[in-house]
Each structure stands twice: as C-alpha cells, then as structure tokens.
Amino acid sequence: MMVKAWGRRIVGKGLRLVLRIAGRVYVPGSRLEDAMRVARRLSAQQLAYTLGYFHNWLEPQRQETPEQVAAVCRQIIAAIAELPGQAYLSVKAPALAYDAGLLGQIAVAARDAGMLLHFDSHEPLTADATLACVRNALAEGAAVGLSVPGRWRRSLADADLACELGVRVRVVKGEWPDPMDADMDMREGFLRVVERLAGRAASVALASHDPWLVREALLRLRAAGTPCEIELLHGLPKRRLLALAREFSVPARVYIPFGIAWRPYALGKAADNPRLLWWVVRDSVVGLLLSLRRLPGRI
C-alpha cells in the first residue's frame, strides 16, 4: 500500500509539472509584475487588456485562502489603475469561495478605480453562485461583466438576465460541457448566445481565436448596433483577429492570466475525450520551447 501511495504521489507531481509547462503558453509568470510587463507593452501598443489571477489548486499544501486571493485582486486593481487605457479585472468567484464580504471589498475597489469587475465562467454547477456574486457587485455600485459559455443549455437564459442587469457580456465557447448536453456544438451555441444579446446587451466581448466564428458574431452584433470588441488570450496567435478588429472598427483586448501556469484541461475526463490529452501534449511542447527561447527581459 505504501508503494502504491508513493507511486500516486510521483504521478501526481508529474501531471502538475506537465500542466505548468503547458500553461507557460498562456501565463507570463507567477507574479503580478510578470503580468504587468505584458500589460505595459500592450498599453504602449494601444491595446486594451484584462488581468486575471490563476490561484494554486494543483498542490493542496500550497493552496491560497480566499482572503489571499482577494488581496491579489485588490493589488491588480491598484496596479492597472496606474496605466492608461481601459483595463479591467477578471475574477474567479470559486477561488474566493463566493464570499460576499471579500467580493464586496473587491467591488468597492473596482468601483472607486472606475474599473470593470468581470466574473469568469467555470463549471455549470457554479453558474448560480456566480450570478449571485454579480448581483452583489452591482449592489456595491461596480460596473460588472459576466462570461457566458456557448455550450450550456442555460446560457440563453443567462444572456437574458445579463441584459436585464445591464452587465457587459463576454461570450466564450466554454471549457466545461453541459452535463445535460455534452455534445452541443460549441460554434452553434456561441452564435445562439450572440444572437440573443444582439440589440439588447450593453456591450459584448467575443472571446475566441476562431476567425470564422468571430466574423459571424461581429456581423450579427454590428447589424444590431451592439457595442462589441474582440478579446484574445495572451500567448495565442492574434494576427488574423487583430485584422478583423480593424476591418470591423472594433477594439481588441488581451486577457493576461498570471499565477500558477495551468489550463483547465479536466484531466480526470481525459479518458472520455482524447482531445484533452492532445491539448496538454501540444501546449507542453510549445510552452517548453517558449521557456527555452525566452531571454531575461523579453516577453
């Protein structure tokens, strides 16, 4: 039994190492200053950005408390408030344990800085609790955003609610499938959400690196006169998407995550979806190459 337990620990450490290497494609570093180097470069290029903290969930003995995560969120607000441009904070409500007091402090800090507070999406079972956080932040007077995945059955109703609340919506394909409809086509779902928001939402961000999908979404939103922008993930190719932004005369923004380098691959479900393993292998190779090529002072 001791040998088996020792073996599981070794395998677990190996998986965590692989995830960290893979995550280097997207995550510039573990510290706020690592993200701010990218933010300053984007600001100089007149590109907007959002910062999000990826807390440590891979190593139980090193997991941060919700209070520690909240402190980092307030530090992000203070840091990006000093730079020009329309930057904002993205938060993960589960990392804050949906704590109304902590989220209230963050919302007040964002409100006082004149900054949007955006709530990322997670698994479907977290959606109601995240919406409660959105309402609480609005009650504090903060400008609020919400991610709505295209692959959930409930997403059209969530889009309706976002329009009623007047919050900015970031449309994403979504990392986590709907357990009631796991095979839903993500492109079709994405466009269904966009169509539901067109002409109704205060503002819409299209978070995808799929040029065809972004073009189709922009056509619908622009035809309805809905303010919109393209939102990209740091580290992924963006030339074609920036060309679309110029073509449609819409802003482009880059999501800069920092902290523990990971992507929510849901490795526990990899046996049911071989593509997840391919993503890990692919991003691990790219992440390792980037790490070897990246010289001190370069981004």
Tab-separated table of N, CA and C in Angstrom, residues 2 52-53 96 132 159 192 277 282:
chain	number	residue	atom	x	y	z
A	2	MET	N	1.946	1.221	0.775
A	2	MET	CA	2.831	2.387	0.814
A	2	MET	C	3.462	2.630	-0.546
A	52	GLY	N	-6.148	38.485	-14.917
A	52	GLY	CA	-6.819	37.506	-14.078
A	52	GLY	C	-5.807	36.657	-13.345
A	53	TYR	N	-6.085	36.377	-12.070
A	53	TYR	CA	-5.155	35.600	-11.255
A	53	TYR	C	-5.567	34.135	-11.234
A	96	LEU	N	-12.611	32.611	-4.527
A	96	LEU	CA	-12.944	33.499	-3.408
A	96	LEU	C	-14.015	32.888	-2.523
A	132	ALA	N	-25.060	35.233	-8.310
A	132	ALA	CA	-25.299	35.912	-7.028
A	132	ALA	C	-24.179	36.912	-6.743
A	159	ALA	N	-27.994	34.867	-20.666
A	159	ALA	CA	-27.819	36.043	-21.520
A	159	ALA	C	-28.975	37.023	-21.322
A	192	ARG	N	-25.672	31.314	-31.002
A	192	ARG	CA	-27.002	31.465	-30.410
A	192	ARG	C	-26.983	32.490	-29.283
A	277	LEU	N	-6.025	15.284	-23.867
A	277	LEU	CA	-4.632	14.844	-23.781
A	277	LEU	C	-3.798	15.485	-24.885
A	282	ARG	N	0.400	19.134	-26.768
A	282	ARG	CA	0.736	20.237	-27.672
A	282	ARG	C	1.223	21.460	-26.917
